[in-house]
XYZ file of C-alpha atoms in Angstrom:
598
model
C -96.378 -28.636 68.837
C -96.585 -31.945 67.955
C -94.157 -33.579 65.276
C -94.871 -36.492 62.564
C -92.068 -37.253 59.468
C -94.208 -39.058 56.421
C -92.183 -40.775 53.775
C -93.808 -40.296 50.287
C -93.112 -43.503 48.643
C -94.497 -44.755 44.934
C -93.521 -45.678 41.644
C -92.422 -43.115 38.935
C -94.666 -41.277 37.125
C -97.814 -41.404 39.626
C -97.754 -37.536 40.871
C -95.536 -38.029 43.977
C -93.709 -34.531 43.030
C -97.009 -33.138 42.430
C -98.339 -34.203 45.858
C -94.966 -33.179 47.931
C -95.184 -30.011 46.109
C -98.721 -29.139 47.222
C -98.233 -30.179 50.428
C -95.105 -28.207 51.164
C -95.412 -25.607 49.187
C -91.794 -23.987 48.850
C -90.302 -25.049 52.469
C -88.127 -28.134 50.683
C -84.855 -28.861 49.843
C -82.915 -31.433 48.303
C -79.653 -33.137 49.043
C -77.892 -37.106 49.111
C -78.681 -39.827 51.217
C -75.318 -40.097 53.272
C -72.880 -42.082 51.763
C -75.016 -42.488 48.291
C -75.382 -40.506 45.205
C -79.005 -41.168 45.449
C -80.924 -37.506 45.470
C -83.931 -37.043 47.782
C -86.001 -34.148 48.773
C -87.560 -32.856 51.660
C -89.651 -30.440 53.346
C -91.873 -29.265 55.844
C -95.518 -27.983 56.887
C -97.751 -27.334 59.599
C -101.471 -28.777 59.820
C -103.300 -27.193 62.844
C -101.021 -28.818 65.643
C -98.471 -30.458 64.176
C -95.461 -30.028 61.864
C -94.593 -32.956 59.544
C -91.529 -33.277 57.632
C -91.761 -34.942 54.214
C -88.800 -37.333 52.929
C -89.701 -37.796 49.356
C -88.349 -41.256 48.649
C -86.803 -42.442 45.175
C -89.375 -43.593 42.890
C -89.732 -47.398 43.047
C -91.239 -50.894 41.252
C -89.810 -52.903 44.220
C -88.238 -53.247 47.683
C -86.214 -56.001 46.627
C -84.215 -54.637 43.643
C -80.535 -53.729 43.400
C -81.260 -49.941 41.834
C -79.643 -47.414 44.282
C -82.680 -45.565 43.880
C -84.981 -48.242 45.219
C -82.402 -49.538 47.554
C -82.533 -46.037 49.448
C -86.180 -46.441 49.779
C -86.200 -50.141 50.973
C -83.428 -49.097 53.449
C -85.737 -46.046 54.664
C -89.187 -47.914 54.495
C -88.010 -50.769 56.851
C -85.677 -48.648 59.245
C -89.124 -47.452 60.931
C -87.464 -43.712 61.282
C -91.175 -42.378 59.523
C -94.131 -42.137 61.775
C -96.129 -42.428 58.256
C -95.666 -44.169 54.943
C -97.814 -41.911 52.540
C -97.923 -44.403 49.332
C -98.863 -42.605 46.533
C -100.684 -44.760 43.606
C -101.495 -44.296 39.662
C -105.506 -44.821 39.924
C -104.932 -45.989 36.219
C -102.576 -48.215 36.263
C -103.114 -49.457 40.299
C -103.152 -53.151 39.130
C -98.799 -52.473 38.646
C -98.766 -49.670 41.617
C -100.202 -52.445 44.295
C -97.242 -54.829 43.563
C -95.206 -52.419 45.997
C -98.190 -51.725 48.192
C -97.633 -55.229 48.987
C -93.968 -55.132 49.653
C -94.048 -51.904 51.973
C -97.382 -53.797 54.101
C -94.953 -56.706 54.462
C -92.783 -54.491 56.387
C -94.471 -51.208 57.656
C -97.863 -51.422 59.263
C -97.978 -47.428 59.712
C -99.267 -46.629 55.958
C -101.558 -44.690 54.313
C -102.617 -45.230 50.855
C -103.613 -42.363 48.328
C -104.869 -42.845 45.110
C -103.795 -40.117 42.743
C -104.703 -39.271 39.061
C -108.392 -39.774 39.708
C -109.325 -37.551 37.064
C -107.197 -38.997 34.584
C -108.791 -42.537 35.456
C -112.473 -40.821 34.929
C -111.237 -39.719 31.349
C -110.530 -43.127 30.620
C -113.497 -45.044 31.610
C -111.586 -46.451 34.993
C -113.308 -45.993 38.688
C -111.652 -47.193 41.834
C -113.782 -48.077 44.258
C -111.794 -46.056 47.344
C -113.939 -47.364 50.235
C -113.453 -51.441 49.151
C -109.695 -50.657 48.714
C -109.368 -49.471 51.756
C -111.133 -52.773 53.631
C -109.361 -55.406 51.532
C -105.471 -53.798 52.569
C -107.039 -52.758 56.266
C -104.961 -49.383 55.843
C -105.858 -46.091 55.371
C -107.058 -45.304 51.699
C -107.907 -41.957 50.269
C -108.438 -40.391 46.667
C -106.787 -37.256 44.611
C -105.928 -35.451 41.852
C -103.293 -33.514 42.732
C -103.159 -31.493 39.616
C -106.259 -29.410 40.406
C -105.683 -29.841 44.303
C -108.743 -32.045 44.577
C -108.404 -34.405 47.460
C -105.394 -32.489 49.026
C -107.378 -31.486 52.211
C -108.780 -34.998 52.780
C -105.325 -36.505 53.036
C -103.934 -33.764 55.473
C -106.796 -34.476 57.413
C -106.453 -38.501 57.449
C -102.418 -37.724 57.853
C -103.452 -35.770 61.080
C -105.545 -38.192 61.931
C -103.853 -41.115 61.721
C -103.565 -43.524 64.615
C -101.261 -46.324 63.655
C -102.652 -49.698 63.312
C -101.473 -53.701 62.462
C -101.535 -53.769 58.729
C -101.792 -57.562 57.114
C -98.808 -58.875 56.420
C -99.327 -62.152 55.072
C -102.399 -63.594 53.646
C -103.335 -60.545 51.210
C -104.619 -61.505 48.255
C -103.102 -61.418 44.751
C -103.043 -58.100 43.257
C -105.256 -59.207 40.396
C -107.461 -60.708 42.577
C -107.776 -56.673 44.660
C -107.380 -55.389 41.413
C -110.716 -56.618 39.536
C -112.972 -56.270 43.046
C -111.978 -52.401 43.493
C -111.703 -51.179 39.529
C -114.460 -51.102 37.059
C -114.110 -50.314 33.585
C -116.174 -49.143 31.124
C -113.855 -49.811 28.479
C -111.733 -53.110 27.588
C -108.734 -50.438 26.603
C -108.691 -47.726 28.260
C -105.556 -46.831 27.326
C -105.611 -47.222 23.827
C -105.322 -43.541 22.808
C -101.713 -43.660 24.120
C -101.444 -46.620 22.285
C -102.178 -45.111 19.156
C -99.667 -42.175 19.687
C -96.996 -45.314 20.863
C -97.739 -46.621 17.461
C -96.797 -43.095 15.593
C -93.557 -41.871 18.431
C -91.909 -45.215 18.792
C -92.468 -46.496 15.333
C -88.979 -47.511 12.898
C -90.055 -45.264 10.854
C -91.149 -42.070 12.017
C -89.767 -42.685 16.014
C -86.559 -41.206 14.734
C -87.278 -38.308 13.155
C -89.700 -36.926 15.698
C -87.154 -37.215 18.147
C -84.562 -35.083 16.080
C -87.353 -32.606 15.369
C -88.413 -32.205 18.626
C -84.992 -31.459 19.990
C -84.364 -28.995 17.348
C -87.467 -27.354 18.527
C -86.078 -26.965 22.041
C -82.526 -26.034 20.751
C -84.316 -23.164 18.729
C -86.785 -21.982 21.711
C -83.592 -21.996 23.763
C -80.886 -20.292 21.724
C -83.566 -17.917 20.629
C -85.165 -17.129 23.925
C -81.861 -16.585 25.692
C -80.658 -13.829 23.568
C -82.842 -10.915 25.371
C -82.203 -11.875 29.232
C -78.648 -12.731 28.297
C -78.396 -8.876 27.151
C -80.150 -7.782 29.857
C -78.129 -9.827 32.410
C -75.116 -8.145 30.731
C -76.453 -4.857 31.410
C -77.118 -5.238 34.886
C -73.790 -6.744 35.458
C -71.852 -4.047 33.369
C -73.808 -1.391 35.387
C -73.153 -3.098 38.671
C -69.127 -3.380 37.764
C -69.538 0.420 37.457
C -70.172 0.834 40.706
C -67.737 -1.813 42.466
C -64.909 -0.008 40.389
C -65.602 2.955 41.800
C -66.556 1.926 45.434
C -62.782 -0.252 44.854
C -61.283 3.396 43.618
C -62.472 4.972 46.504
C -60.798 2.821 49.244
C -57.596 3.891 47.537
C -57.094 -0.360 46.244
C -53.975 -0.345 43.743
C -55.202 -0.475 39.784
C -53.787 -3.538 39.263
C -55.686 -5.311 42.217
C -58.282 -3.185 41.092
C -58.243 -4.493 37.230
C -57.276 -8.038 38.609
C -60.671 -7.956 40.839
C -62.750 -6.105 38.345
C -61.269 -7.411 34.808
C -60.285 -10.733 35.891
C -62.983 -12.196 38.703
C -65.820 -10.362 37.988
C -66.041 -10.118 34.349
C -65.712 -13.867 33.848
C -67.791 -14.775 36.343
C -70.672 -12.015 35.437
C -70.214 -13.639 31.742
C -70.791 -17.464 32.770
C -73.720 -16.221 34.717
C -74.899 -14.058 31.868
C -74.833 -16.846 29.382
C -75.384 -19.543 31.236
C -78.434 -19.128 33.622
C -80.695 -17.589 30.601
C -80.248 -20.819 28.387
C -80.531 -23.073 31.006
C -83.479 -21.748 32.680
C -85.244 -22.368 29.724
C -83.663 -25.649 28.311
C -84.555 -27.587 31.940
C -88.020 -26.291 31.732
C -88.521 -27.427 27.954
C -86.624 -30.853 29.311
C -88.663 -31.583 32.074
C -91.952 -30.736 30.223
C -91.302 -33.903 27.592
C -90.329 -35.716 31.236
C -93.538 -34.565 32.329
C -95.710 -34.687 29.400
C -94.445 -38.849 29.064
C -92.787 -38.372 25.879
C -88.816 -38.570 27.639
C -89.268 -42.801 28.047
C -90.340 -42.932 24.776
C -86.739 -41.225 23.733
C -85.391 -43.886 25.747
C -87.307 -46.844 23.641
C -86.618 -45.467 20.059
C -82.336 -45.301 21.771
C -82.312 -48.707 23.422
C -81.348 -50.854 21.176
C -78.940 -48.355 19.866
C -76.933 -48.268 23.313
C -77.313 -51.946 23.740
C -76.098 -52.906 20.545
C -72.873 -50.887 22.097
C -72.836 -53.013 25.562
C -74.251 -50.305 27.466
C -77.646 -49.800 29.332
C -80.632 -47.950 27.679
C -81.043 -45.371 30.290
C -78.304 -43.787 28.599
C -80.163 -42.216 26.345
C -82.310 -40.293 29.187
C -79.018 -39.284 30.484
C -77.329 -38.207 26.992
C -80.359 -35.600 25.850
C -79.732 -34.260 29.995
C -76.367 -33.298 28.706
C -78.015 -31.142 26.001
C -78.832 -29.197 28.284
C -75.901 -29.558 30.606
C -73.405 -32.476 30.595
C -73.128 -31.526 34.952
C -76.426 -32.397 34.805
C -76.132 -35.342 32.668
C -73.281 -36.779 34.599
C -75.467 -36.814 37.810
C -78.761 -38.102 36.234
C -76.332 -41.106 35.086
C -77.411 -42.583 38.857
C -80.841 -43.892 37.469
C -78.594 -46.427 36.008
C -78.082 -49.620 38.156
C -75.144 -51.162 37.273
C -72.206 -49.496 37.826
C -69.974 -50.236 34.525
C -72.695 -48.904 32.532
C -73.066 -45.998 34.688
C -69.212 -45.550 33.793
C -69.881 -45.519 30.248
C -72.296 -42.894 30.698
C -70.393 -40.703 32.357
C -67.562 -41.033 30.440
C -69.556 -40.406 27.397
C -71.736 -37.361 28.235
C -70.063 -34.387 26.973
C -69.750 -36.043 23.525
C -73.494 -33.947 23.084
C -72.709 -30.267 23.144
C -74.368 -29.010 26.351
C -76.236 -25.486 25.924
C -72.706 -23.679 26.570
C -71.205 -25.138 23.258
C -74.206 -24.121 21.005
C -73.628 -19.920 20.858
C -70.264 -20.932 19.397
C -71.247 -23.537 17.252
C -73.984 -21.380 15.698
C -72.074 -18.489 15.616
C -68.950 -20.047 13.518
C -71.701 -22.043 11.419
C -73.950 -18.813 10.611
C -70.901 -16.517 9.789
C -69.043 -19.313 7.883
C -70.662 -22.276 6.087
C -73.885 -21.043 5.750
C -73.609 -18.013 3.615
C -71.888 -20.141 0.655
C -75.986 -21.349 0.157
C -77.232 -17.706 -0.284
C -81.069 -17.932 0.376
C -81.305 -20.657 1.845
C -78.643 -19.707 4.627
C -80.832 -19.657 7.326
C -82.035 -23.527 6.453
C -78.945 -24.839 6.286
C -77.029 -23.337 9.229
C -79.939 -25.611 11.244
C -78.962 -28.187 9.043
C -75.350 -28.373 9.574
C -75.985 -27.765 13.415
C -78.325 -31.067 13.254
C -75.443 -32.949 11.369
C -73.232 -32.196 14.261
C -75.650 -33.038 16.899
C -76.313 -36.433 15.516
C -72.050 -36.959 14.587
C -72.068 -36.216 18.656
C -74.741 -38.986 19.299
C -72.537 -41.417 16.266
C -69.642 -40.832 18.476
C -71.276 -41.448 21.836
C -72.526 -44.757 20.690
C -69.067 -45.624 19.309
C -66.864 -44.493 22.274
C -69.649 -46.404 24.310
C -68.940 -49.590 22.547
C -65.018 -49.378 22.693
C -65.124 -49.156 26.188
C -67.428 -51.780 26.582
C -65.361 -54.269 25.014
C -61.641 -52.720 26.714
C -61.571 -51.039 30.053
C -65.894 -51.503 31.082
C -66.050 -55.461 29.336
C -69.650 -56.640 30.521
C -72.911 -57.735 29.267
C -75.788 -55.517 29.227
C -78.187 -55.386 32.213
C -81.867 -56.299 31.577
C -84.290 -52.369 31.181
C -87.552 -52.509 32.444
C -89.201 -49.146 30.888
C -92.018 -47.532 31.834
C -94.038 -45.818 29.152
C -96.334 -43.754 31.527
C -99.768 -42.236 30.284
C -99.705 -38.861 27.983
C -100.694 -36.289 30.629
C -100.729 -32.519 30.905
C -97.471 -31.209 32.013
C -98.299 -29.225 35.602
C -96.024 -26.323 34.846
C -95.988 -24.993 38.686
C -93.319 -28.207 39.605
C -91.738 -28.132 36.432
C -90.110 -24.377 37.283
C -89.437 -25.885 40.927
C -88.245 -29.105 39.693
C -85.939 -27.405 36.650
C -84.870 -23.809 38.724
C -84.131 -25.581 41.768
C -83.093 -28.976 41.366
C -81.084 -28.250 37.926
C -80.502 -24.715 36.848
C -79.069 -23.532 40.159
C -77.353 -26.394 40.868
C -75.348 -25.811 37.994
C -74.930 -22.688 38.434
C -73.775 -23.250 41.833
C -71.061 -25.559 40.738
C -70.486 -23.090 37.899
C -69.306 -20.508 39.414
C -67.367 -22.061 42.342
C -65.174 -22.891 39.179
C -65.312 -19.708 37.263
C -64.035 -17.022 39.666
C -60.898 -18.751 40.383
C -60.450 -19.533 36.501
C -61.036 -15.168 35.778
C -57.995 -14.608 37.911
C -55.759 -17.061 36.611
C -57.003 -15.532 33.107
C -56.296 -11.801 33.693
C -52.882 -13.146 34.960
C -51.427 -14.842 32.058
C -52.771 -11.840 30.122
C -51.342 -9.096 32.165
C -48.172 -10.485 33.560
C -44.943 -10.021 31.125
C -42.263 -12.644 31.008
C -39.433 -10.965 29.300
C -40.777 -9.021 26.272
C -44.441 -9.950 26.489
C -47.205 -11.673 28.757
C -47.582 -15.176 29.644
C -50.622 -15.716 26.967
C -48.464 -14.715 24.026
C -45.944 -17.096 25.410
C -48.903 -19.697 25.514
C -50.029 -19.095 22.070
C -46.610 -18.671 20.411
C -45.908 -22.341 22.120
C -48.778 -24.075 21.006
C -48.934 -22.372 17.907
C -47.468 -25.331 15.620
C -49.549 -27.577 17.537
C -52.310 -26.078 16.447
C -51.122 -25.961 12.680
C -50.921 -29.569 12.831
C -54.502 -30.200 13.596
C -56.057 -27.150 11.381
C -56.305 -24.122 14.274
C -53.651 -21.927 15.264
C -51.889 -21.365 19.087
C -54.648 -18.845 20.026
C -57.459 -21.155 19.192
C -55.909 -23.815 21.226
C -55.188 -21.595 24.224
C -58.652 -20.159 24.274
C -60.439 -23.977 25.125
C -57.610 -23.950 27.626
C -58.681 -21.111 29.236
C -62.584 -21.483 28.740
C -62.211 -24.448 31.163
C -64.097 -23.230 33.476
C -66.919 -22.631 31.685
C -67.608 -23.439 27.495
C -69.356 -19.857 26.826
C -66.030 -18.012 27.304
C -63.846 -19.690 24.642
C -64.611 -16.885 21.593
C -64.141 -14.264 24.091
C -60.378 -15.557 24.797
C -59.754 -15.726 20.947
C -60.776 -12.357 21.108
C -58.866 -11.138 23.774
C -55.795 -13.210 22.368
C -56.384 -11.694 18.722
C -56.903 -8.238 20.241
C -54.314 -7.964 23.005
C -56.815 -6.480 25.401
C -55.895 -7.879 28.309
C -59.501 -8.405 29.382
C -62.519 -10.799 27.896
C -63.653 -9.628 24.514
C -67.277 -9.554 23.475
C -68.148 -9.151 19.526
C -70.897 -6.334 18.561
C -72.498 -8.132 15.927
C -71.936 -11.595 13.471
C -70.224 -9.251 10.829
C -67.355 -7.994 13.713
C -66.220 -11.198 14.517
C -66.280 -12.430 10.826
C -64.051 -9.350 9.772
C -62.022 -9.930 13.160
C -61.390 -13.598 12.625
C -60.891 -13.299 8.685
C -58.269 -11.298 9.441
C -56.454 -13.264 11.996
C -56.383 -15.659 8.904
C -59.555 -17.564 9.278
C -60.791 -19.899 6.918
C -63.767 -22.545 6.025
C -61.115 -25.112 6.962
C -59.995 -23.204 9.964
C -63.916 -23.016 11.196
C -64.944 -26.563 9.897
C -61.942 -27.972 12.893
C -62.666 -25.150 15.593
C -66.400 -26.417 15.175
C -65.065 -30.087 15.675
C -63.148 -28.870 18.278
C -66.182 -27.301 20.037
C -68.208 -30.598 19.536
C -65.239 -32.787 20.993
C -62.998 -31.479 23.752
C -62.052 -31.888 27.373
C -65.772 -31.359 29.776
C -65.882 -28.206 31.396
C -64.718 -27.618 35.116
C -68.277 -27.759 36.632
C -68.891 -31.027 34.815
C -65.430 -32.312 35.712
C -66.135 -31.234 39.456
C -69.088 -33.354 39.485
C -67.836 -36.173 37.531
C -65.492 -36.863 40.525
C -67.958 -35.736 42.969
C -70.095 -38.879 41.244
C -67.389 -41.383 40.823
C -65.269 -40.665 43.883
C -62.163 -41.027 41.522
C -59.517 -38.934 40.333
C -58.924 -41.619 37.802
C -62.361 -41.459 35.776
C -62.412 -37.890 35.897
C -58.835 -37.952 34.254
C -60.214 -40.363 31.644
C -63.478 -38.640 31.233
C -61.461 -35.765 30.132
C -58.632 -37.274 28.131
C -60.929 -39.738 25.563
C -62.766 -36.471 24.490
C -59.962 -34.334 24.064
C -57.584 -37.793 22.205
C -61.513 -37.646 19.645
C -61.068 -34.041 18.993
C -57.552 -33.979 18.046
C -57.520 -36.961 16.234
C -60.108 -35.918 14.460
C -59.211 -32.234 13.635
C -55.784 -33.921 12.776
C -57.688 -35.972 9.909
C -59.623 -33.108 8.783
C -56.896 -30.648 8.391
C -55.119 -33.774 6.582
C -58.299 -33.976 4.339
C -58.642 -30.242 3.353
C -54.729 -30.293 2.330
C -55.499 -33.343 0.231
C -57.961 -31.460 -1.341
C-alpha cells in the first residue's frame, strides 16, 4: 500500500478542524510537537491504495512570525517531511487567506489549495472563480463546504491524484491583484450583517453585559444539567464498590487494606470522576460552541483593553473564561499567547475564576446561607451574589495581573492582531470531538492521576491515631486558631488542604471532619448540610469567608501538575500557588476584621 503524509495548513477560523475531521473520521490523536508546548493533531485514512496521515498544523497569518503556534508550522512547512501541503482557505475572506498562500509557495512547491466555506460565500453574494485560481498560483485548486460534506470527495480524489509539480515562487502577483480577477461580488458589503451584530456585541455599552449574561447562561445549563448524570455516575460507582468490596472480602485482604482501598482510593477517586466529568462535558461543549459560533474573539475585544491597561496581552481573556470551565485547561490554552512574560501572567492568574469544580460549593453555601434572608426573591439573588463573585474573580485577575506586571513580569504589552471571524453555524459533530477529546478527558486524565494518591493519604490521616485520636483531629485542633483569625475554623482550613487534589471534595472533608466518619461525607439534601454546619457553629460571617475562600485559594493538583508541565519550573508553580492562597487569606483576614467591627 502506498503511503502519503498531508499537512493541513490555514489560518484560524477557515474549517481546517472541520476538514481533518471529515477526512479522518475518528482515527486521530493529539499530542506536542517535541520540545514545544505547541498542540497538534493527527490522524489517518485510507483512499483506495494509499494511506495518508494528516498533521493538522497550528492555525497561522504568517510563516514569518514569532507565535509558537505559527513557528511550529513554518518549521514543518519548510522541513519538506509532507509529501502534500493541503492549504485550507476562507472563500470569504480569501483576499487575507492568500497572504500565507504566498508564503508556503515561496517555500513548498508540493501544495494543494482548497477553498472552503463555499456556501457561506454564496449566502453573501461572494463567488470564487475555482478554475482561474487555480491557473494564476499554477497549483492544485479545489472547492468545499465541509459542513455539509460537499466537495470532500473531489479533494480525496485530487489528494490521490496528485503528482507534484514546480509551484511559482517569485513573480506572483499581489494578492489584491489575484484577489479582484478570481472573486466577484454582488454586493459592496458582504459582510455587513456581522457588522451590524459587531455594532450591538462589542459596543461600550451593551458589549459588557451580554458577555456576563451569556456566561451565566452556560454556568446555569452546566450546574443544572450536571445534577442527573452526576447522580447517576454515583450510582454506578456505589454499585460497582459493592462488588470490589466483596470480590476484596473474598480473597481474605485485611479490613483495613480493605477500607484503605475501598474508603480511601476508590471513593475519592469515583467522587472527582462523578462530579467532575458531568460538568465538564457539558461546560467544553457550551465553550467551544461560542468558539465556534465566532462570538469567543469578540469576548476577547470587549477584555482587551481591560488586560492591557494591566500590562498584559489581550488573549488573556480567551484564556481566563477557559478556566471557567477548568483552570488545567486554562493554564494550557495560555500558549496562544506569544510572548512569554505575558503568558506568565496568565498562568499565574487563571484560577482567580472559579473553574466548574468551585461552583457546587459556592452555590451550595450561597443558596443555604445568604439567599434565604431575601425570602421570594431567593432564587434571584443567589444568581446574583454568584455573578458578584464571578466578576470580584475577574477585578482580582486584572489587579494581580497588573502587580506583576510592574514587579516580578515588568514589560510593555505586545501588539494583538484579532480576528473577528464570520457568525457561522456551530457544526456540533467536532465540537463533542474537539471538547470530549481534546479537553474533558484530558482533564480528567490529569485528574485522576492526582486524586487516587490524594484518597489514600486522606483515609490515613483519618484513620490512623496518634496518641488519643487520629492525625485529622490533630490537623484541625492545630490549625484551629488559624482559622479563627481569618473567620473559619481548623476543619474548614484542613478540608481545602485535603481537597487538593481535586476542588469538588472540600464539603465532603468538612463533613467527614464534623462527623468523625472516617470516610468522605456526602449531604442528602440543602437542609442536611445547613442543620449540620449550623451546628458546628456556622454563621453568615463564617459562609461569607469560606465562599472567599472557595473563590481564592491555592489551584488544584491537576492544574498545578500542568502548570509545571507548561512552564518547566518548580518555581512558577510554587508562585502560582502561593499569590492565590497570600489573596484569600488576606482577604478573609479583612473580612472577619470587618464583621467584628460591625
Amino acid at each position: 500500500m502506498n503511503r502519503k503524509t498531508i499537512a493541513l495548513a490555514g489560518n484560524p477560523n477557515v474549517g481546517k478542524s472541520t476538514i481533518f475531521n471529515s477526512l479522518t473520521g475518528l482515527n486521530q490523536h493529539t499530542g506536542n510537537w517535541p520540545g514545544k508546548t505547541v498542540t497538534t493533531a493527527s490522524g489517518t485514512f485510507t483512499y483506495k491504495d494509499t494511506e495518508f496521515t494528516v498533521i493538522d498544523l497550528p492555525g497561522a497569518y504568517s510563516l514569518c512570525s514569532d507565535s509558537p503556534d505559527e513557528k511550529a508550522a513554518a518549521d514543518y512547512i519548510a522541513s519538506g517531511e509532507a509529501d502534500i501541503i493541503l492549504i485550507i482557505a476562507d472563500a470569504s475572506c480569501l483576499e487575507r487567506n492568500l497572504l500565507l498562500v504566498r508564503d508556503i509557495l515561496c517555500v513548498s512547491d508540493n501544495i494543494v489549495l482548497c477553498v472552503n466555506l463555499m456556501d457561506e460565500a454564496e449566502k453573501k453574494g461572494i463567488r470564487v472563480d475555482i478554475k482561474r485560481l487555480s491557473d494564476i498560483l499554477g497549483i492544485p485548486v479545489t472547492a468545499s463546504s465541509a459542513r455539509s460534506g460537499e466537495g470532500i470527495p473531489e479533494l480525496l480524489q485530487m489528494l490521490y491524484d496528485y503528482t507534484p509539480c514546480l509551484s511559482i515562487t517569485s513573480g506572483l502577483p499581489d494578492t489584491s491583484y489575484i484577489y479582484s480577477q478570481c472573486v466577484n461580488l454582488r454586493s459592496s458589503e458582504p459582510h455587513i450583517t456581522d457588522r451590524k451584530i459587531d455594532r450591538i456585541v462589542t459596543s461600550k455599552l451593551l458589549g459588557f453585559p451580554i458577555m456576563i449574561m451569556m456566561l451565566i447562561i452556560i454556568f446555569w445549563l452546566t450546574m443544572s444539567g450536571a445534577n442527573y448524570p452526576s447522580a447517576a455516575l454515583s450510582s454506578l460507582f456505589a454499585w460497582t464498590g459493592e462488588k470490589i468490596r466483596y470480590f476484596l472480602n473474598c480473597i481474605s485482604l485485611s479490613p483495613a487494606i480493605v477500607s484503605l482501598i475501598m474508603d480511601g482510593i476508590y471513593t475519592t477517586l469515583t467522587w472527582v470522576i462523578s462530579v467532575m466529568l458531568p460538568p465538564m462535558a457539558i461546560f467544553f461543549p457550551l465553550f467551544t460552541i461560542l468558539e465556534d459560533s465566532g462570538y469567543l474573539p469578540r469576548i476577547a475585544f470587549n477584555l482587551d483593553n481591560a488586560f492591557k491597561s494591566c500590562g498584559a496581552h489581550g488573549k488573556q481573556a480567551l484564556t481566563m473564561c477557559m478556566g471557567f470551565g477548568c483552570n488545567a485547561c486554562g493554564v494550557t490554552g495560555c500558549r496562544i499567547i506569544e510572548s512569554p512574560r505575558e503568558r506568565l501572567i496568565a498562568v499565574l492568574t487563571n484560577c482567580f475564576v472559579p473553574c466548574n469544580g468551585r461552583f457546587p460549593a459556592l452555590i451550595t453555601l450561597i443558596l443555604i446561607f445568604l439567599a434565604p434572608a431575601f425570602g421570594a426573591f431567593s432564587s434571584v439573588m443567589a444568581g446574583v451574589i454568584l455573578t458578584f463573585f464571578i466578576i470580584s474573580g475577574i477585578i482580582v485577575t486584572l489587579l494581580v495581573s497588573r502587580i506583576l506586571s510592574k514587579t516580578l513580569l515588568k514589560g510593555i504589552p505586545s501588539s494583538f492582531v484579532l480576528e473577528l471571524p464570520p457568525y457561522r453555524r456551530p457544526q456540533f459533530r467536532s465540537i463533542i470531538i474537539r471538547s470530549l477529546l481534546d479537553r474533558t478527558l484530558f482533564v480528567l486524565g490529569r485528574a485522576v492521576v492526582v486524586a487516587a494518591p490524594a484518597g489514600a493519604i486522606i483515609w490515613l490521616t483519618a484513620n490512623i491515631e496518634a496518641g488519643d485520636t487520629s492525625i485529622l483531629n490533630h490537623m484541625t485542633a492545630f490549625l484551629e486558631p488559624f482559622g479563627r483569625a481569618i473567620g473559619v475554623d481548623g476543619v474548614i482550613i484542613t478540608a481545602f488542604i485535603l481537597g487538593f487534589p481535586a476542588n469538588e471534595i472540600v464539603i465532603p472533608v468538612m463533613l467527614m471532619c464534623y462527623m468523625s466518619t472516617g470516610t468522605l461525607t456526602d449531604y442528602t439534601s440543602l437542609s442536611q448540610l445547613h442543620e449540620t454546619l449550623s451546628g458546628c457553629g456556622w454563621t453568615i460571617q463564617t459562609a461569607f469567608c469560606v465562599l472567599t475562600l472557595c473563590m481564592f485559594h491555592f489551584p488544584c493538583g491537576t492544574t498545578c501538575l500542568t502548570i509545571k508541565k507548561e512552564t518547566g519550573s518548580l518555581r512558577w508553580t510554587a508562585l502560582a500557588f502561593i499569590i492565590p492562597t497570600v489573596t484569600g487569606i488576606c482577604l478573609c483576614f479583612l473580612l472577619n476584621t470587618l464583621f467584628h467591627i460591625i
